[in-house]
CSV table of C-alpha atoms in Angstrom, one decimal:
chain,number,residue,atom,x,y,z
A,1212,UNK,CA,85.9,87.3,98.5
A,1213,UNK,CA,82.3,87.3,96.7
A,1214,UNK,CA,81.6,90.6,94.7
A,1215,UNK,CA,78.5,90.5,96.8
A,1216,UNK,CA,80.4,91.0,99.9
A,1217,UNK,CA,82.0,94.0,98.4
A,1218,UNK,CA,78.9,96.7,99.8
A,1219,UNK,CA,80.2,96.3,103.0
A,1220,UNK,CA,84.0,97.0,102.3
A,1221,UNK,CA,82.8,99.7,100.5
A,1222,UNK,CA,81.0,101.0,103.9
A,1223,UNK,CA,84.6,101.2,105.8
A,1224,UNK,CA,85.8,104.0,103.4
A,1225,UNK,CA,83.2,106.8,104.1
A,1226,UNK,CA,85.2,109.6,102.8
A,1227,UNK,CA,87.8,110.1,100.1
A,1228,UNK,CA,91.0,110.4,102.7
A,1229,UNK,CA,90.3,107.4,104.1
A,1230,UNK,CA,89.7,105.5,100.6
A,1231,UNK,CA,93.4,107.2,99.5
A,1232,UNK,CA,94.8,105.9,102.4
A,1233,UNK,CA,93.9,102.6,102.0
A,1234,UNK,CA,93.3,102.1,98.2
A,1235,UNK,CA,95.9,104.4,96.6
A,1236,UNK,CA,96.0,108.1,95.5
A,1237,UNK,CA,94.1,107.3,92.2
A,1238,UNK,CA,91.4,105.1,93.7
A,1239,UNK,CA,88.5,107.1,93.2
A,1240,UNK,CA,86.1,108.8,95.5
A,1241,UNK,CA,83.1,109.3,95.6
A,1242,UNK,CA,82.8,105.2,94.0
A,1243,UNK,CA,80.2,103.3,92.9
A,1244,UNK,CA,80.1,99.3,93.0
A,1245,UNK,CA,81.3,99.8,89.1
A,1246,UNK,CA,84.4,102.0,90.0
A,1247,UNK,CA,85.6,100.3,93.2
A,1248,UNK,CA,85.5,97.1,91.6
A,1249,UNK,CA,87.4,98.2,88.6
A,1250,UNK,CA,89.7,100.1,91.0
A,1251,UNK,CA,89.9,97.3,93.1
A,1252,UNK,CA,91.2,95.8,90.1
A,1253,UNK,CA,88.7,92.7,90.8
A,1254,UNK,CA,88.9,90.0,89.9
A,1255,UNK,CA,91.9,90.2,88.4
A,1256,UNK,CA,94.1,90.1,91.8
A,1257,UNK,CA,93.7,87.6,94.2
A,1258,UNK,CA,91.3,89.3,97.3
A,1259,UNK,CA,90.3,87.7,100.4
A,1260,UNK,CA,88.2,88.2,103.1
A,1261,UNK,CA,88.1,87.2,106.8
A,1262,UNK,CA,84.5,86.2,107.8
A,1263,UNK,CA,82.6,85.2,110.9
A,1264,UNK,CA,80.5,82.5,110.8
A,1265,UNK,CA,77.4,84.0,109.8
A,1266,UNK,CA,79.5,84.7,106.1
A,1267,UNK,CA,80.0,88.5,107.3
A,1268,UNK,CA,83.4,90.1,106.1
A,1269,UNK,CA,85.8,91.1,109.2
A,1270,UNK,CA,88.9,91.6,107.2
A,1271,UNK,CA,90.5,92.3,103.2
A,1272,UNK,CA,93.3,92.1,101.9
A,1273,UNK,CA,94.7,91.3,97.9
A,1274,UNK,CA,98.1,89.9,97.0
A,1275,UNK,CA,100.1,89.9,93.9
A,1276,UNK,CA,103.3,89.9,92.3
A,1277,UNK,CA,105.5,92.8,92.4
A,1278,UNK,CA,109.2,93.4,91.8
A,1279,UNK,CA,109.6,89.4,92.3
A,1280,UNK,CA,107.6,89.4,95.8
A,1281,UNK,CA,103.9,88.6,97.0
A,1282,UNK,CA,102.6,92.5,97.7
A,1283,UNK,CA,100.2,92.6,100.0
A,1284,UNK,CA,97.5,95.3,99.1
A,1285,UNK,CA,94.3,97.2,100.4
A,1286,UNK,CA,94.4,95.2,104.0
A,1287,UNK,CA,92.2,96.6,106.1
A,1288,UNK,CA,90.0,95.8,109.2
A,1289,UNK,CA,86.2,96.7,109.8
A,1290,UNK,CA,86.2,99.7,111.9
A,1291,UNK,CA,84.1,97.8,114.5
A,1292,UNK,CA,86.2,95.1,114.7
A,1293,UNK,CA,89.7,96.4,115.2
A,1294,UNK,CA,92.3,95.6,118.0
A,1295,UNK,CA,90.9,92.1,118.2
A,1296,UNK,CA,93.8,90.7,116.6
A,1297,UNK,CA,92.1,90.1,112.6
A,1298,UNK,CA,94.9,92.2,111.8
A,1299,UNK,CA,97.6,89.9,112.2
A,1300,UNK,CA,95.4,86.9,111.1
A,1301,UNK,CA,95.3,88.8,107.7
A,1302,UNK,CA,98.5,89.4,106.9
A,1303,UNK,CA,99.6,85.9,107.9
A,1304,UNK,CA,96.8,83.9,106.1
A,1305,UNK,CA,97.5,86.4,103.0
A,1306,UNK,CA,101.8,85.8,103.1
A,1307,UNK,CA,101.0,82.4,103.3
A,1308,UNK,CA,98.8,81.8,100.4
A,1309,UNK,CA,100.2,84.5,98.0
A,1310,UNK,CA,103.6,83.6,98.7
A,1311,UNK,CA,102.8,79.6,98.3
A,1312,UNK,CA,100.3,80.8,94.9
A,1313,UNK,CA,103.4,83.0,93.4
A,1314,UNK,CA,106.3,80.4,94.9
A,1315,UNK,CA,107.9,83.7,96.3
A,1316,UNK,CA,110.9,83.7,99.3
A,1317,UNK,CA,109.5,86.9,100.4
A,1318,UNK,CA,106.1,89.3,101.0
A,1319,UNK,CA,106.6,93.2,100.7
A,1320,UNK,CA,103.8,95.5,101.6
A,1321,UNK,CA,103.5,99.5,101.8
A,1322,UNK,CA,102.8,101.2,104.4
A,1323,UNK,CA,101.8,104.8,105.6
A,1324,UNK,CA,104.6,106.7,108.0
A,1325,UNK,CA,101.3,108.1,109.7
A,1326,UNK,CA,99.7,104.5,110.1
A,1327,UNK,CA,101.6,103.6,113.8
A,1328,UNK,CA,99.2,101.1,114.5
A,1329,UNK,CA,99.8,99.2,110.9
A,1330,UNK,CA,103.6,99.3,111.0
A,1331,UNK,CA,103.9,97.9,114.7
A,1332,UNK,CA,102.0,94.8,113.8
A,1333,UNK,CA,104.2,94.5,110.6
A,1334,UNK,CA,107.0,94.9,112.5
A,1335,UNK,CA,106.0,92.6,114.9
A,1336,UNK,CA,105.3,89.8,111.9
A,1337,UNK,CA,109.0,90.2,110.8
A,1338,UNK,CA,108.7,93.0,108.4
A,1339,UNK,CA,111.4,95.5,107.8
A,1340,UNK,CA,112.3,99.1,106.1
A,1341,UNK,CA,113.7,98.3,102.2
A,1342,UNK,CA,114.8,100.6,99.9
A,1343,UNK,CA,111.8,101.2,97.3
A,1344,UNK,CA,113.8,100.7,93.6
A,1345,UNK,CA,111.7,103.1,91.7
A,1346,UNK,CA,109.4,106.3,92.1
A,1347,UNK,CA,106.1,106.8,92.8
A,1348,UNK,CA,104.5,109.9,93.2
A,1349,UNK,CA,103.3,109.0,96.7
A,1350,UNK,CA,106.0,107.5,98.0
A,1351,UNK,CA,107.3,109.8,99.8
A,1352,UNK,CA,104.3,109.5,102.4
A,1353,UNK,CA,104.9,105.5,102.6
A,1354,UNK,CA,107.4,103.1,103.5
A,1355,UNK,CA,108.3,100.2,101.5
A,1356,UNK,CA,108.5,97.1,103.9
A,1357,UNK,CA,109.9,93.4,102.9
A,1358,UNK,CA,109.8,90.0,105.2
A,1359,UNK,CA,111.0,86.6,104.2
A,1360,UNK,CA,107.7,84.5,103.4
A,1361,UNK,CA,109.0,81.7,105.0
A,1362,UNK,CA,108.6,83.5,108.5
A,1363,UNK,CA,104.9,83.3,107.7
A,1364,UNK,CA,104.8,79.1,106.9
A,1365,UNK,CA,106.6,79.2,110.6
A,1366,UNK,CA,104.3,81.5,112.3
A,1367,UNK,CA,101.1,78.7,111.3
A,1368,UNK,CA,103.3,75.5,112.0
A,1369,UNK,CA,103.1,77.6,115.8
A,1370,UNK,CA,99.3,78.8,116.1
């Protein structure tokens, strides 16, 4: 992901539940390029971006280390582009990378209990319910989900 590219993430968050949601309870809203950078904490995590062929971002997503695991972070799909299965591309092209980049066994990821749509795929993609070993002051609207990373090198050896 090119910071250039970064306007039009910014355009999928229009207000300040839906930036929570996907960026964290101390992502700021209203943001400017300057803020949702910093809070994007680019470039220091790894971020990537799904594009068509034209170079136009579909899909984001950031991985990094986190209690021994590759976290996925801030996935999301462009409104317009949802249910056409980016979703899952995402999450498997991140996994794969992140986990191969950090040499980790498994990928962990947080997820709203609201987010139905989020946790099915998940699910689906071999995710499970894990017991969060610490305490965040939003935790208690999330769920803490691991899956063994090698699931993901077998879901590509497939496609």
């Amino acid at each position: 992901m090119e910071e250039w590219q970064f306007p039009t993430l910014m355009s999928w968050l229009p207000d300040r539940e839906l930036c929570q949601q996907w960026g964290g309870p101390d992502f700021r809203f209203p943001f400017e390029r300057r803020s949702f950078l910093e809070d994007c904490r680019w470039p220091e995590l790894s971020s990537y971006a799904l594009q068509d062929s034209s170079g136009d971002v579909l899909a984001f997503g950031q991985y990094y280390q986190h209690l021994g695991r590759c976290h996925l972070s801030r996935l999301i799909v462009s409104p317009n582009h949802r249910g056409a299965g980016l979703g899952r591309a995402l999450v498997v092209q991140l996994a794969q990378t992140g986990a191969r980049a950090l040499d980790a066994i498994e990928c962990s990821l947080f997820v709203l209990r609201t987010n139905l749509a989020a946790r099915t795929l998940y699910q689906k993609l071999g995710f499970e319910g894990a017991a969060y070993p610490g305490q965040r002051k939003w935790l208690d609207q999330c769920d803490f989900m691991v899956a063994p990373s090698k699931g993901f090198q077998q879901k590509q050896n497939i496609e």
